[in-house]
Amino acid sequence: MKQKLIVFEGIDGSGKTSLVQKITEELNKLNFKVKNFFEPTKYEHGLKIREFLQNKISLSKNEQIQLFLKDRKDSISKNIQPNLDSEFHIILDRYFYSMAAYQSDESFSSEKIIQLNLDEKFLLPDFVFYLEIDPKIALSRTAKRGESEFFENLDELTRVANEYKKILPKNTIYVDAEKSSEEVLEFCFKKLILLLS
Ligand code: TYD
């Protein structure tokens, strides 16, 4: 059976990162061969992106796009493809839908950014999960963690959530991320068992 690429998307504070880790652990317990990775990565370009996100350096919109594209090439060639080849399913915390939602603006639409990624012939995911949450609630969660990254303000997260709605694939699995972390985990876990069996 072909190994699957499963992408989780959502605005900052939607709970993706801990969810992706827990789901991977639970699936491994059931003997599914699964690994999880995230973008931006921990490689060269990903580390530069992290500096930008922490407001340590500034980058123009175009520089952001170029850097995220380079990082995505590393993500695929170093993390995703070798592990798919070794028969692991991959669960990915953010992919090019993030770029479309976050880097879009009046002069560069989210649809055009999707096309840019398709032109790169990046792998297409088998399944996309989107964690839906009111940006106000998401922001209160990131504030509790004491984080304040580049995109973490209400106007920006509201804009990003609206852009996601325009570009997510038709068969995206929408998840109510305002529920408790246990309920969200159970919902996604059950879906994935069906999809991977
Ligand atoms: P995030 O998943 O929030 O990482 P962490 O939980 O470790 O802070 O992702 C970091 C940020 O990167 C997030 O604000 C969205 C942004 N991002 C983009 O702007 N474009 C992209 O293409 C990707 C993958 C992420």
Short mmCIF file of N, CA and C and ligand atoms in Angstrom, two decimals, residues 9-13 16-17 38-41 49-50 52-53 64 68-69 71-72 93-103 117 145 147 149-152 157 164, ligand 1:
data_model
loop_
_atom_site.label_atom_id
_atom_site.label_comp_id
_atom_site.label_asym_id
_atom_site.label_seq_id
_atom_site.Cartn_x
_atom_site.Cartn_y
_atom_site.Cartn_z
N GLU A 9 -3.01 21.77 9.06
CA GLU A 9 -2.92 23.21 8.92
C GLU A 9 -3.83 23.89 9.94
N GLY A 10 -3.55 25.17 10.19
CA GLY A 10 -4.37 25.96 11.11
C GLY A 10 -3.60 27.20 11.50
N ILE A 11 -4.29 28.18 12.05
CA ILE A 11 -3.60 29.41 12.47
C ILE A 11 -2.79 29.12 13.74
N ASP A 12 -1.87 30.03 14.07
CA ASP A 12 -1.09 29.92 15.32
C ASP A 12 -2.07 29.79 16.50
N GLY A 13 -1.78 28.88 17.40
CA GLY A 13 -2.64 28.71 18.57
C GLY A 13 -3.79 27.75 18.34
N LYS A 16 -2.08 22.60 16.64
CA LYS A 16 -1.54 21.61 15.70
C LYS A 16 -0.35 20.83 16.26
N THR A 17 0.61 21.58 16.81
CA THR A 17 1.89 20.95 17.09
C THR A 17 1.78 19.83 18.11
N PHE A 38 7.82 19.04 10.78
CA PHE A 38 7.17 20.35 10.71
C PHE A 38 7.90 21.27 9.75
N GLU A 39 7.18 22.28 9.27
CA GLU A 39 7.75 23.38 8.49
C GLU A 39 7.38 24.67 9.21
N PRO A 40 8.27 25.65 9.31
CA PRO A 40 9.64 25.61 8.85
C PRO A 40 10.47 24.54 9.57
N THR A 41 11.48 24.00 8.83
CA THR A 41 12.30 22.91 9.36
C THR A 41 13.38 23.46 10.29
N ILE A 49 14.29 31.50 8.96
CA ILE A 49 12.87 31.84 9.09
C ILE A 49 12.50 32.03 10.57
N ARG A 50 13.00 31.15 11.42
CA ARG A 50 12.70 31.27 12.87
C ARG A 50 13.19 32.61 13.42
N PHE A 52 13.37 35.34 11.76
CA PHE A 52 12.39 36.33 11.28
C PHE A 52 11.12 36.28 12.14
N LEU A 53 10.65 35.06 12.42
CA LEU A 53 9.41 34.92 13.20
C LEU A 53 9.56 35.50 14.60
N GLN A 64 10.57 36.40 2.21
CA GLN A 64 9.89 35.33 2.98
C GLN A 64 9.51 34.18 2.05
N PHE A 68 10.90 30.38 2.40
CA PHE A 68 9.99 29.26 2.70
C PHE A 68 10.04 28.22 1.57
N LEU A 69 10.20 28.69 0.32
CA LEU A 69 10.29 27.73 -0.80
C LEU A 69 11.56 26.88 -0.69
N ASP A 71 13.21 26.26 2.03
CA ASP A 71 13.06 25.39 3.20
C ASP A 71 12.17 24.19 2.86
N ARG A 72 11.15 24.44 2.03
CA ARG A 72 10.24 23.34 1.65
C ARG A 72 10.99 22.30 0.81
N ASP A 93 3.27 19.03 10.03
CA ASP A 93 2.74 20.20 10.71
C ASP A 93 3.08 21.43 9.85
N ARG A 94 2.16 21.84 9.02
CA ARG A 94 2.25 22.94 8.03
C ARG A 94 2.92 22.52 6.74
N TYR A 95 2.35 23.05 5.62
CA TYR A 95 2.90 22.80 4.28
C TYR A 95 2.59 24.04 3.45
N PHE A 96 2.50 23.90 2.12
CA PHE A 96 2.40 25.13 1.33
C PHE A 96 1.09 25.89 1.49
N TYR A 97 0.07 25.25 2.09
CA TYR A 97 -1.17 26.01 2.36
C TYR A 97 -0.88 27.13 3.37
N SER A 98 0.08 26.86 4.30
CA SER A 98 0.49 27.91 5.25
C SER A 98 1.06 29.10 4.50
N MET A 99 1.90 28.80 3.53
CA MET A 99 2.53 29.89 2.77
C MET A 99 1.47 30.72 2.04
N ALA A 100 0.50 30.03 1.44
CA ALA A 100 -0.55 30.75 0.73
C ALA A 100 -1.34 31.65 1.68
N ALA A 101 -1.65 31.12 2.86
CA ALA A 101 -2.46 31.89 3.81
C ALA A 101 -1.66 33.01 4.46
N TYR A 102 -0.42 32.74 4.83
CA TYR A 102 0.37 33.72 5.60
C TYR A 102 1.07 34.74 4.71
N GLN A 103 1.65 34.30 3.56
CA GLN A 103 2.44 35.25 2.76
C GLN A 103 1.60 36.00 1.73
N ASN A 117 3.77 27.04 -5.73
CA ASN A 117 4.19 25.77 -5.11
C ASN A 117 3.92 24.58 -6.04
N ARG A 145 1.14 30.97 26.39
CA ARG A 145 2.45 30.33 26.26
C ARG A 145 3.57 31.36 26.32
N GLU A 147 4.24 33.48 24.02
CA GLU A 147 4.83 33.69 22.70
C GLU A 147 4.30 34.97 22.07
N GLU A 149 5.01 35.84 18.26
CA GLU A 149 5.75 35.76 17.01
C GLU A 149 5.18 36.73 15.99
N PHE A 150 5.89 36.83 14.88
CA PHE A 150 5.60 37.84 13.86
C PHE A 150 4.12 37.93 13.47
N PHE A 151 3.48 36.79 13.22
CA PHE A 151 2.11 36.83 12.68
C PHE A 151 1.04 36.81 13.78
N GLU A 152 1.48 36.83 15.06
CA GLU A 152 0.50 36.60 16.12
C GLU A 152 -0.18 37.87 16.61
N LEU A 157 -4.19 37.11 12.18
CA LEU A 157 -4.71 35.73 12.25
C LEU A 157 -6.10 35.64 11.63
N TYR A 164 -7.06 30.91 4.27
CA TYR A 164 -7.09 29.43 4.28
C TYR A 164 -8.38 28.93 3.61
P1 TYD B 1 4.19 27.25 13.89
O1 TYD B 1 3.56 25.99 13.44
O2 TYD B 1 3.35 28.23 14.63
O3 TYD B 1 5.50 26.94 14.72
P2 TYD B 1 5.67 27.07 16.30
O4 TYD B 1 4.44 26.46 16.93
O5 TYD B 1 6.90 26.28 16.58
O6 TYD B 1 5.79 28.55 16.58
O7 TYD B 1 4.78 27.93 12.57
C1 TYD B 1 5.61 29.02 12.60
C2 TYD B 1 5.10 30.18 11.79
O8 TYD B 1 5.51 30.04 10.42
C3 TYD B 1 3.60 30.40 11.76
O9 TYD B 1 3.34 31.70 12.25
C4 TYD B 1 3.24 30.34 10.29
C5 TYD B 1 4.52 30.60 9.59
N1 TYD B 1 4.62 30.03 8.23
C6 TYD B 1 4.53 30.87 7.13
O10 TYD B 1 4.33 32.09 7.28
N2 TYD B 1 4.66 30.35 5.87
C7 TYD B 1 4.89 29.02 5.65
O11 TYD B 1 5.03 28.58 4.47
C8 TYD B 1 5.00 28.16 6.81
C9 TYD B 1 5.27 26.69 6.62
C10 TYD B 1 4.86 28.69 8.08
#
